[in-house]
Structures are given as C-alpha cells and as structure tokens.
Coordinates of C-alpha atoms in Angstrom, one line a residue:
M300 CA 2.4 6.3 29.3
K301 CA 1.5 8.6 26.5
T302 CA 5.2 9.3 25.8
S303 CA 5.9 5.6 25.5
S304 CA 3.1 5.1 23.0
A305 CA 4.1 8.1 21.0
Y306 CA 7.6 6.9 20.9
K307 CA 6.5 3.4 19.7
E308 CA 4.5 4.9 17.0
L309 CA 7.4 7.1 15.8
S310 CA 9.8 4.1 16.0
Y311 CA 7.3 2.0 14.0
L312 CA 7.0 4.5 11.1
D313 CA 10.7 5.4 11.2
F314 CA 11.8 1.9 11.0
L315 CA 9.7 1.2 8.0
G316 CA 10.8 4.5 6.3
L317 CA 7.4 6.0 6.4
D318 CA 6.3 9.6 6.9
Y319 CA 2.8 8.6 8.1
N320 CA 0.6 5.5 8.1
P321 CA -0.2 4.5 4.6
F322 CA -3.2 2.5 5.5
P323 CA -5.5 4.5 7.6
V324 CA -9.0 3.1 8.6
A325 CA -10.7 6.5 7.9
P326 CA -11.3 7.5 4.2
D327 CA -8.1 9.0 2.8
D328 CA -9.4 11.5 0.2
E329 CA -5.9 13.1 -0.3
N330 CA -4.1 10.0 -1.3
F331 CA -6.9 8.4 -3.3
Y332 CA -6.0 5.4 -5.4
I333 CA -7.6 5.3 -8.9
S334 CA -7.8 1.9 -10.4
E335 CA -8.8 1.6 -14.1
H336 CA -12.3 0.4 -12.9
I337 CA -12.7 3.4 -10.5
D338 CA -11.4 5.8 -13.2
Q339 CA -14.2 4.5 -15.5
I340 CA -16.8 5.1 -12.8
L341 CA -15.5 8.6 -12.2
A342 CA -15.4 9.5 -15.9
E343 CA -18.9 8.2 -16.6
I344 CA -20.6 9.8 -13.7
V345 CA -18.8 13.2 -14.1
H346 CA -19.7 13.2 -17.8
G347 CA -23.3 12.3 -17.0
I348 CA -23.6 15.3 -14.6
I349 CA -21.9 17.7 -16.9
S350 CA -24.1 16.7 -19.9
R351 CA -27.2 16.9 -17.5
K352 CA -28.3 13.3 -17.8
G353 CA -30.4 13.7 -14.8
F354 CA -30.5 10.7 -12.5
M355 CA -27.6 8.3 -11.6
V356 CA -26.9 5.6 -9.0
L357 CA -23.6 4.3 -7.6
T358 CA -23.8 1.1 -5.4
G359 CA -21.3 -1.2 -3.8
D360 CA -20.6 -3.4 -0.7
V361 CA -19.5 -1.9 2.6
G362 CA -15.8 -0.8 2.6
L363 CA -15.3 -0.6 -1.2
G364 CA -14.7 3.2 -1.2
K365 CA -18.1 4.5 -2.3
T366 CA -17.9 7.5 0.1
T367 CA -14.4 8.3 -1.0
I368 CA -15.4 8.1 -4.7
S369 CA -18.5 10.3 -4.1
R370 CA -16.1 13.0 -2.5
R371 CA -13.7 12.8 -5.3
I372 CA -16.7 13.3 -7.7
L373 CA -17.7 16.3 -5.7
S374 CA -14.2 17.8 -5.9
V375 CA -14.1 17.4 -9.7
L376 CA -17.5 19.0 -10.1
E377 CA -16.6 22.0 -7.9
E378 CA -13.4 22.5 -10.0
K379 CA -15.6 22.6 -13.1
G380 CA -17.9 25.3 -11.5
I381 CA -20.9 23.1 -10.9
E382 CA -23.0 24.0 -7.8
T383 CA -23.1 21.0 -5.4
S384 CA -25.1 19.8 -2.5
L385 CA -23.8 16.8 -0.5
C386 CA -26.3 15.0 1.9
F387 CA -24.8 12.3 4.1
H388 CA -27.3 12.5 7.0
T389 CA -29.7 10.1 5.6
S390 CA -31.4 9.8 9.0
Y391 CA -33.3 12.9 7.7
Q392 CA -36.4 11.9 5.8
D393 CA -39.0 13.6 3.7
V394 CA -39.1 17.4 4.2
E395 CA -36.1 17.3 6.5
L396 CA -34.1 15.8 3.8
L397 CA -35.2 18.6 1.4
R398 CA -34.2 21.2 4.0
E399 CA -30.7 19.6 4.3
I400 CA -30.3 19.7 0.5
N401 CA -31.3 23.4 0.4
R402 CA -29.0 24.1 3.3
D403 CA -25.9 22.7 1.6
F404 CA -26.7 24.7 -1.5
G405 CA -26.6 27.7 0.8
V406 CA -30.4 28.2 0.9
K407 CA -31.5 28.5 4.5
T408 CA -34.9 28.8 6.1
A409 CA -36.4 27.5 9.5
S410 CA -39.6 26.5 7.8
L411 CA -40.5 22.8 7.5
L412 CA -43.3 23.3 5.1
F413 CA -42.8 21.1 2.1
S414 CA -44.3 23.6 -0.3
E415 CA -42.0 26.4 0.9
Q416 CA -38.9 24.2 0.8
M417 CA -39.7 23.0 -2.7
K418 CA -40.2 26.5 -3.9
L419 CA -36.9 27.7 -2.5
L420 CA -35.1 24.9 -4.2
N421 CA -36.9 25.5 -7.6
D422 CA -36.1 29.2 -7.5
F423 CA -32.4 28.6 -6.6
L424 CA -32.1 26.1 -9.5
L425 CA -33.7 28.5 -11.9
D426 CA -31.4 31.4 -10.9
K427 CA -28.4 29.2 -11.4
N428 CA -29.7 28.0 -14.8
R429 CA -30.1 31.6 -15.9
E430 CA -26.5 32.2 -14.9
G431 CA -25.5 29.3 -17.1
K432 CA -24.6 27.0 -14.2
N433 CA -25.3 23.4 -13.7
C434 CA -26.3 21.9 -10.3
A435 CA -25.8 18.4 -8.7
I436 CA -27.1 16.7 -5.5
I437 CA -25.1 13.8 -4.1
I438 CA -26.9 11.7 -1.5
D439 CA -24.6 9.2 0.4
D440 CA -25.9 6.1 2.2
A441 CA -29.1 6.4 0.2
Q442 CA -30.1 2.9 1.1
N443 CA -31.3 4.4 4.4
L444 CA -33.9 6.5 2.7
N445 CA -37.5 5.4 3.0
N446 CA -39.9 5.2 0.0
K447 CA -41.4 8.5 0.7
S448 CA -38.0 10.1 0.7
L449 CA -37.1 8.4 -2.6
E450 CA -40.3 9.6 -4.2
L451 CA -39.3 13.1 -3.2
I452 CA -36.0 12.6 -5.0
R453 CA -38.0 11.6 -8.1
M454 CA -40.0 14.8 -7.8
I455 CA -36.8 16.9 -7.6
S456 CA -35.4 15.2 -10.6
N457 CA -38.4 16.3 -12.6
L458 CA -37.5 19.9 -12.2
E459 CA -36.7 21.2 -15.9
A460 CA -36.3 24.5 -17.8
N461 CA -36.0 24.8 -21.6
Q462 CA -36.0 21.0 -21.9
Q463 CA -32.9 20.8 -19.6
K464 CA -32.7 19.2 -16.2
L465 CA -32.1 21.8 -13.7
V466 CA -30.4 19.4 -11.3
Q467 CA -28.5 16.2 -11.6
I468 CA -28.9 13.6 -8.9
L469 CA -26.4 10.9 -7.8
L470 CA -27.6 8.2 -5.2
V471 CA -24.7 6.4 -3.5
G472 CA -25.5 3.4 -1.4
Q473 CA -25.2 -0.3 -0.6
G474 CA -26.8 -3.1 -2.6
E475 CA -29.9 -2.7 -0.6
L476 CA -30.5 0.5 -2.5
M477 CA -31.1 -1.3 -5.8
D478 CA -33.4 -3.7 -4.0
K479 CA -35.6 -0.8 -3.0
L480 CA -35.4 0.7 -6.5
N481 CA -36.5 -2.5 -8.0
S482 CA -39.7 -2.5 -6.0
R483 CA -43.0 -2.0 -7.7
E484 CA -43.7 1.2 -5.6
L485 CA -40.6 2.9 -6.9
R486 CA -40.7 1.7 -10.6
Q487 CA -41.2 5.3 -11.9
L488 CA -38.0 6.3 -10.1
K489 CA -36.0 3.4 -11.4
S490 CA -37.2 4.1 -15.0
R491 CA -35.4 7.6 -14.7
I492 CA -32.0 6.0 -13.9
I493 CA -29.7 6.9 -16.8
I494 CA -26.4 5.7 -15.4
K495 CA -26.0 2.8 -12.9
K496 CA -22.5 1.8 -11.8
E497 CA -21.4 -0.7 -9.2
V498 CA -18.1 -0.6 -7.3
R499 CA -16.2 -4.0 -7.2
P500 CA -13.5 -5.4 -5.1
L501 CA -9.9 -5.1 -6.2
K502 CA -8.5 -7.8 -8.4
L503 CA -5.0 -9.3 -7.5
K504 CA -3.1 -7.1 -9.9
E505 CA -5.1 -4.0 -8.8
L506 CA -4.4 -5.0 -5.1
E507 CA -0.6 -5.0 -5.8
N508 CA -0.7 -1.6 -7.5
Y509 CA -2.9 -0.2 -4.7
L510 CA -0.3 -1.5 -2.0
L511 CA 2.7 0.0 -4.0
F512 CA 0.8 3.3 -4.5
K513 CA 0.0 3.8 -0.7
L514 CA 3.5 2.9 0.3
N515 CA 5.1 5.2 -2.2
V516 CA 3.0 8.3 -1.4
S517 CA 3.7 7.7 2.3
G518 CA 7.4 8.0 1.8
S519 CA 8.5 4.3 1.8
G520 CA 11.2 4.9 -0.9
G521 CA 11.1 1.2 -1.6
L522 CA 12.3 0.3 1.9
T523 CA 9.2 -1.6 2.7
N524 CA 8.5 -4.5 0.3
I525 CA 5.6 -6.9 -0.1
R526 CA 6.5 -10.3 -1.4
K527 CA 4.6 -11.9 -4.2
S528 CA 3.5 -14.8 -2.0
A529 CA 2.0 -12.3 0.5
L530 CA -0.3 -10.8 -2.1
S531 CA -2.4 -14.0 -2.4
K532 CA -2.9 -14.2 1.3
I533 CA -4.0 -10.5 1.4
Q534 CA -6.5 -11.2 -1.4
K535 CA -7.7 -14.3 0.4
Y536 CA -8.2 -12.6 3.8
T537 CA -9.7 -9.4 2.4
S538 CA -11.5 -10.4 -0.8
G539 CA -10.1 -7.1 -2.3
N540 CA -12.2 -4.9 0.0
F541 CA -10.4 -1.6 0.5
R542 CA -11.5 -1.2 4.2
Q543 CA -10.4 -4.7 5.1
I544 CA -7.1 -4.3 3.2
N545 CA -6.2 -1.2 5.2
I546 CA -7.2 -2.8 8.5
L547 CA -5.1 -5.9 7.7
M548 CA -2.1 -4.0 6.3
D549 CA -2.1 -1.5 9.2
R550 CA -1.6 -4.4 11.5
C551 CA 0.9 -6.1 9.1
L552 CA 3.2 -3.1 9.3
Y553 CA 3.3 -3.2 13.0
V554 CA 3.9 -7.0 13.0
A555 CA 6.8 -6.5 10.6
F556 CA 8.2 -4.0 12.9
L557 CA 8.0 -6.3 15.9
N558 CA 9.7 -9.0 13.8
N559 CA 12.5 -6.7 12.9
T560 CA 11.9 -6.7 9.1
T561 CA 10.8 -4.4 6.4
E562 CA 9.7 -7.2 4.1
I563 CA 6.0 -8.3 4.3
S564 CA 5.9 -12.0 3.7
G565 CA 3.1 -14.5 3.8
K566 CA 4.1 -15.3 7.4
I567 CA 3.7 -11.7 8.5
I568 CA 0.2 -11.5 6.8
K569 CA -1.0 -14.6 8.5
E570 CA 0.3 -13.4 11.9
A571 CA -1.5 -10.1 11.5
Y572 CA -4.7 -11.8 10.5
I573 CA -4.6 -14.1 13.6
D574 CA -4.1 -11.0 15.7
L575 CA -7.2 -9.4 14.2
N576 CA -9.2 -12.7 14.1
P577 CA -8.1 -14.8 17.1
G578 CA -11.4 -16.8 16.9
G579 CA -10.8 -17.9 13.3
F580 CA -8.1 -20.3 14.3
R581 CA -9.9 -22.0 17.3
L582 CA -10.9 -24.9 15.1
K583 CA -7.1 -25.6 14.4
K584 CA -6.4 -25.5 18.1
R585 CA -9.1 -28.0 18.8
I586 CA -7.8 -30.4 16.2
T587 CA -4.3 -30.0 17.9
V588 CA -5.6 -30.9 21.2
L589 CA -7.6 -33.9 19.8
S590 CA -4.3 -35.1 18.1
L591 CA -2.6 -35.0 21.5
V592 CA -5.4 -37.0 23.1
I593 CA -5.1 -39.7 20.3
F594 CA -1.3 -39.9 20.0
L595 CA -0.1 -39.2 23.5
P596 CA -0.9 -42.7 24.7
L597 CA 1.0 -44.1 21.7
F598 CA 4.1 -42.1 22.6
L599 CA 3.9 -43.3 26.1
F600 CA 3.6 -46.9 25.0
A601 CA 6.6 -46.4 22.7
G602 CA 8.7 -45.1 25.6
F603 CA 7.8 -47.9 27.8
I604 CA 8.9 -50.4 25.1
Y605 CA 12.2 -48.4 24.7
F606 CA 13.2 -48.5 28.4
T607 CA 12.2 -52.2 28.9
Q608 CA 14.0 -53.6 25.8
D609 CA 17.7 -54.8 25.6
K610 CA 19.7 -51.8 24.2
T611 CA 22.1 -54.1 22.5
S612 CA 19.4 -55.3 20.3
P613 CA 19.9 -54.6 16.5
L614 CA 16.7 -52.7 16.7
F615 CA 18.5 -49.9 18.6
G616 CA 21.8 -50.2 16.8
V617 CA 20.3 -49.1 13.4
N618 CA 18.5 -46.1 14.9
T619 CA 21.4 -44.4 16.4
I620 CA 20.9 -40.6 16.6
R621 CA 23.5 -38.6 14.7
K622 CA 24.0 -34.9 14.9
M623 CA 24.8 -33.2 11.6
I624 CA 26.9 -30.1 11.9
T625 CA 27.3 -27.8 8.9
P626 CA 30.5 -25.8 9.1
A627 CA 29.9 -22.0 8.8
K628 CA 30.8 -20.6 5.4
G629 CA 33.6 -18.2 5.2
L630 CA 33.4 -14.6 4.2
K631 CA 34.9 -13.5 0.9
M632 CA 36.1 -10.0 0.1
L633 CA 35.8 -9.2 -3.6
P634 CA 38.5 -7.0 -5.2
A635 CA 38.3 -3.4 -4.3
V636 CA 39.1 -0.3 -6.4
A637 CA 42.5 -0.2 -4.9
N638 CA 43.3 -3.8 -5.9
A639 CA 43.3 -5.2 -2.4
G640 CA 42.6 -8.6 -3.8
E641 CA 41.7 -11.6 -1.6
V642 CA 41.6 -10.9 2.1
P643 CA 42.4 -13.7 4.5
V644 CA 39.5 -14.9 6.5
H645 CA 40.0 -14.8 10.2
P646 CA 38.4 -12.7 13.0
Q647 CA 39.9 -9.7 14.9
M648 CA 38.5 -8.7 18.2
M649 CA 37.2 -5.3 18.9
E650 CA 35.1 -3.5 21.6
I651 CA 31.4 -2.8 20.9
D652 CA 29.5 -1.2 23.8
K653 CA 31.9 -2.8 26.3
K654 CA 31.2 -6.3 24.8
T655 CA 33.9 -8.2 23.1
V656 CA 32.7 -9.5 19.7
S657 CA 34.2 -11.0 16.6
L658 CA 34.6 -8.6 13.6
P659 CA 35.6 -10.5 10.5
V660 CA 38.7 -8.9 8.8
P661 CA 36.9 -8.5 5.4
V662 CA 34.3 -6.3 7.0
A663 CA 37.0 -4.1 8.6
D664 CA 39.0 -3.9 5.3
F665 CA 35.8 -3.2 3.3
L666 CA 35.0 -0.2 5.4
K667 CA 38.6 0.8 5.5
A668 CA 38.8 1.0 1.7
Y669 CA 36.0 3.6 1.7
K670 CA 37.5 5.4 4.7
L671 CA 34.5 4.5 6.9
S672 CA 36.3 2.6 9.7
M673 CA 34.8 5.0 12.3
H674 CA 31.4 3.3 11.5
E675 CA 32.6 -0.2 12.2
N676 CA 30.5 -0.8 15.3
L677 CA 27.3 0.3 13.7
F678 CA 27.9 -1.4 10.5
F679 CA 28.7 -4.8 11.9
E680 CA 25.7 -4.5 14.2
A681 CA 23.5 -4.0 11.1
L682 CA 25.1 -7.0 9.3
E683 CA 24.2 -9.2 12.4
T684 CA 20.6 -7.9 12.8
G685 CA 19.7 -7.1 9.2
R686 CA 18.6 -3.5 10.2
F687 CA 20.5 -1.1 7.9
Q688 CA 18.4 2.0 8.0
E689 CA 20.3 3.7 10.9
V690 CA 23.8 2.9 9.6
A691 CA 22.8 3.9 6.0
V692 CA 21.4 7.3 7.0
T693 CA 24.3 8.0 9.3
I694 CA 27.1 7.2 6.8
L695 CA 25.3 9.1 4.0
S696 CA 24.8 12.2 6.1
K697 CA 28.4 12.2 7.4
S698 CA 30.3 11.1 4.3
G699 CA 28.1 11.4 1.2
Y700 CA 28.4 7.6 0.6
Q701 CA 25.2 5.7 0.0
L702 CA 24.9 2.0 1.0
I703 CA 23.8 -0.3 -1.7
R704 CA 22.7 -3.9 -1.1
L705 CA 22.4 -6.3 -4.0
E706 CA 21.3 -9.9 -4.2
H707 CA 23.4 -10.3 -7.5
I708 CA 26.4 -8.3 -8.6
P709 CA 27.1 -7.5 -12.2
D710 CA 30.7 -8.1 -13.3
H711 CA 31.3 -4.5 -14.4
V712 CA 30.3 -3.3 -10.9
K713 CA 32.7 -5.8 -9.2
R714 CA 35.5 -4.2 -11.3
K715 CA 34.6 -0.7 -10.3
Y716 CA 33.7 -0.9 -6.5
G717 CA 35.0 -2.5 -3.4
V718 CA 32.3 -5.1 -2.7
L719 CA 31.7 -7.1 0.5
S720 CA 30.0 -10.5 0.3
Y721 CA 28.2 -11.4 3.5
P722 CA 25.3 -13.7 4.5
N723 CA 21.8 -12.2 4.9
A724 CA 21.0 -12.0 8.6
V725 CA 17.4 -13.1 8.1
N726 CA 17.5 -16.0 5.5
G727 CA 21.3 -16.7 5.3
K728 CA 21.5 -16.1 1.6
K729 CA 24.6 -14.3 0.3
G730 CA 24.3 -10.6 -0.2
Y731 CA 26.6 -7.9 -1.7
F732 CA 27.4 -4.5 -0.2
L733 CA 29.1 -1.5 -1.6
F734 CA 29.1 2.3 -1.2
W735 CA 28.8 5.0 -3.8
K736 CA 28.3 8.8 -4.1
P737 CA 24.8 8.9 -5.8
A738 CA 24.4 11.0 -9.0
F739 CA 20.9 12.0 -7.6
T740 CA 18.5 10.9 -4.9
L741 CA 14.7 10.7 -4.7
K742 CA 12.8 11.4 -1.6
K743 CA 9.3 11.6 -3.2
F744 CA 7.9 9.7 -6.1
Y745 CA 4.1 9.8 -6.7
Y746 CA 1.7 10.8 -9.4
S747 CA 2.0 14.5 -10.6
Y748 CA 5.0 15.1 -8.3
R749 CA 7.5 17.5 -9.9
G750 CA 11.2 17.9 -9.2
K751 CA 14.7 18.3 -10.9
E752 CA 15.6 14.8 -9.7
I753 CA 12.7 13.4 -11.6
Q754 CA 14.0 14.9 -14.8
K755 CA 17.5 13.2 -14.1
L756 CA 15.6 9.9 -13.7
Q757 CA 13.8 10.4 -17.0
K758 CA 17.1 11.1 -18.8
E759 CA 18.7 7.9 -17.4
L760 CA 15.6 5.8 -18.7
V761 CA 15.8 7.6 -22.1
K762 CA 19.4 6.4 -22.5
I763 CA 18.1 2.7 -22.5
N764 CA 14.9 3.5 -24.6
L765 CA 12.6 2.7 -21.7
Y766 CA 11.2 6.3 -21.6
N767 CA 10.4 8.2 -24.7
Y768 CA 8.3 11.1 -23.5
H769 CA 8.6 14.7 -22.2
L770 CA 11.6 15.5 -20.0
D771 CA 9.4 17.7 -17.9
G772 CA 10.4 16.5 -14.4
I773 CA 6.9 15.3 -13.6
V774 CA 5.9 11.8 -12.4
G775 CA 3.3 10.3 -14.8
K776 CA 2.1 6.9 -15.8
K777 CA 4.7 6.6 -18.6
L778 CA 7.5 7.3 -16.2
M779 CA 6.1 4.8 -13.6
S780 CA 5.7 2.2 -16.2
A781 CA 9.3 2.7 -17.3
V782 CA 10.7 2.2 -13.8
I783 CA 8.7 -1.0 -13.5
A784 CA 10.0 -2.2 -16.9
F785 CA 13.6 -1.5 -15.8
Q786 CA 13.2 -3.3 -12.5
K787 CA 11.8 -6.3 -14.5
Q788 CA 14.6 -6.1 -17.0
I789 CA 17.4 -6.4 -14.5
A790 CA 15.5 -8.9 -12.3
I791 CA 15.2 -7.0 -9.0
P792 CA 12.1 -6.8 -6.8
V793 CA 9.4 -4.9 -8.8
T794 CA 8.2 -2.1 -6.4
G795 CA 7.5 0.6 -9.0
Y796 CA 9.5 2.9 -6.9
P797 CA 13.1 4.1 -7.9
D798 CA 14.8 3.2 -4.7
E799 CA 18.6 3.5 -4.1
K800 CA 19.2 0.0 -5.6
T801 CA 17.3 0.8 -8.8
I802 CA 18.9 4.2 -9.2
F803 CA 22.4 2.7 -8.7
L804 CA 21.9 0.1 -11.3
L805 CA 20.3 2.5 -13.7
C806 CA 23.5 4.6 -13.5
H807 CA 25.5 1.6 -14.1
K808 CA 23.7 0.3 -17.2
E809 CA 26.8 -1.3 -18.8
G810 CA 26.0 -4.7 -20.0
I811 CA 22.2 -4.2 -19.6
N812 CA 20.4 -5.1 -22.8
Q813 CA 18.7 -2.3 -24.4
V814 CA 15.1 -2.7 -25.6

C-alpha cells in the first residue's frame, strides 16, 4: 500500500514537471515569496530594529504568513550580527515567559524568581551593549499573552543604557493583539509602539506572481500553466490568503493530474474547491432536486401527449429530429526543410502494443524528415492523449532534438523547419509541432540563481533591446521582467519562465519587432 501511494505521488509530480510540491501546507521558509507589500514590512521592521527604535508590532489574519515573515526577519537580523531571542511558546506566561526569552539568548538558570531572571537578562543585554552589539526579542502568537505578561514586555522595553534601548521587541500576532493593546490597562505599552505594520491578503496581480514564483522554483519549467480565467476563481475562493491558496493549489495540481492536463483552468479550480468543501455545494444539489420535483410531472405529461396523438399531425412533422454530422478535418503537412511539399492525407496502418491503429501519413513523414521514425508509436500516442512529456524527454535524450509546440507559427519558422499541423487532443484547436536542437536549455530559473545558460539568455534578450543590464549570468528582477516582456510581445502565455517555446522563439527572432 505504501509503495502504491509513493508511486502515485512520484507520478503526480513527474507528470507536472515538478521536483517537489510547490504549495506545502507548512510554512516554506526556503522558498519565501516577497511581494512589494511584504518587502516594505521587512525593510521597515529590520530598519527599526537596527536603528534601535524599541517596540514594534506586526499583526495579520490567520494564514497570511506572519510566522514565515518573522522567521525571515530573524534570519536577516542574524546575518547582520544582531543577537536574537525567538519565543513562540506563548502558553508560557509571566516569569516563565521571561525564562524562555533568557533561554533563547543562551542565558540558562533553573530559578523561577522574577528578580533573578530580570537581573540575568539585564546583565546579558549590558554585556552585549558594551561589545557594541544590538539585541532583539521576537514573540510570535503574542495575542495569547495575558495582560500581566504584556506588562512584563513593557518593563523589558524600558531597559536602556547611554540613552539607547538595550533590546528591541517585535510582537507578532493576530488582530486580537491590537484589541488587547487598545485596552485602557495597556495604554502605557501601546504608547511605546514606534512601528505598527499589518499583513494584508494578496491582490490579484500579486496572486499571479506568487503562483508563478512557486511553480518556477519547484522546477515546473513552464510545463504547468495557470489560465487567466482560473486566477479570479482562486482569488474568490481564497481571498488572497497564503494558507488557503496553498491548500487549494495543492489539491488543484492533483486534480489536474487526474484529468490528464498540465493546464490549470477555472474548471480544475472549481473541482478542487468542491473536493475540499463538499458541503458548500449542498444548496445547489437541493435546488436540482427541487427542480426535478417541479418539472418531472410536466415531462411525463408531455410524453403522454406525444404517444396519444396522431404522428401524422403537422405538429410532429415540423419537429423532426435531425442529426448534424461534422466531417473530420484533414491533417496538413507544411513544407519541410527537404521540400517535401504537400503530403496526401490518408491513413496507413501500423502495430502499437499489438493493437491496430490508424497513423496519418503526415505524422509518419514528419518524423521521418527528422529521422525519428523509431519514435512513431510514442509520438502518435502523445498526439492522441495530449501528454507529451514522456516522448519529449525520450527524443531529446536519444537524439538531441527538442519538441516545440506552438499555437501560431511565424512564416520564417515555416520556411526553415518541417512543421506538423495537428488538432489539440484537449480542445480540438490546431497546433503546430517541430523539432530543433536547442542553442541552450534552462533547468532552473529563480531569483539569484547563477549559471552560464542564464548569461546566454541575457545575451539573446540584449539583441532585441529588452535587457540592458549586466551580463552576469544571474537571475534578477530585470531579467525576469525582460522574459515577461518578450512573452507579451510575441503573444504567447505569460508565465515569467523561459520555457522551451520561449527560448525557441527568442532564438528565431526574425520578424519580431524590436522595442
């Protein structure tokens, strides 16, 4: 049973082109998304601590990433040589809370005497101040602290030397924290708050950037796409809450896998949401049942009239049922490099896994032009199912040819490559297929990643004046923006990731308007 579950998990990630789950429910400190709003919070609080402002508060609703933000602040402070104490066990109150603060600073004693614990903390802070070091205390889930413990925090914040605060304090908590601080009993503590920040949910554009970031760092390579129409549903169902987004998207990826697609549509989002909230659609079911109760008698009555009336009546003559049959569209093989010209459209029979199926001649000739006929079975199966990952990886590893799929084909590409036109297995729309030997490939593309292939990407973007910065081979905001600008310019899905399609078109820029 365990083997089966592990296999499904591996298949699910492999199918979507992911190295790991991009939307874990637990806080993901390593792959932390920094929106402009979060960046402002980080900058202001870190500056407040470094400049010894004293007392700060960070609040926000459940699931908005307060704990992750506080740990990022902690990491930045430690990099800057600031002594820190993180307290997240707010079940401790009064002197036990003070002992936990001392313990995380590395000051240990078994005593629970308030005076002794306070003296130990004061002596430690004075010693660090003489060494020229700053100190900070971060208390998570601070809304759980009682008034006596919050008054203790106020006393700690009063510790000074040479008109300098010995320790800076950041309280992190839910909105109830501010309700407590607004009470009359804690007005002295509230008056000492120098910086007060509130984490808000993601807006629609921030949500899009967050999803792209999480997919990119997990190795998606642009394989898994999220439709624009799906974004509004994600926003509607999650209200921009990080935790709710991760829960929904985690389920969406698995639903997409079950539906044999790497494209996250509004339909996939809705299906995942229903899986997570089955009770939320009970009302719709009740309405459906009510509709049957009302309209079923009407249908039965109509049936009675039909079978008891004269079928030669004009009433029946004008309502004859007709079947509309749309002929299947033929396949067309565009000219190949070897000037193969138009290829007659008729099927040839071949054996695939001991089953006789119809393989259109253009498909066979297309692969033959690239000397890839040995992959006919696998390629034709991919055309019929819409699942191209396995065949693309197989052909690339064995021949060096990379499969490119395009919705639109530029004229200069038609003239240079053998191109197959074939309807999409999912939506029936015409798609174009070709093979090429890539100038370079990208396996990783995330902020601060460095590699020679990144420098090649930068050089290609420089040629069309979309990137005018350092050719340092490092992924930064300017390079990310340039990739997005190029994708918009040539009207392909804007993923922010330089996938195979993006790189191919970037290396075949003829006819693309320069900016």
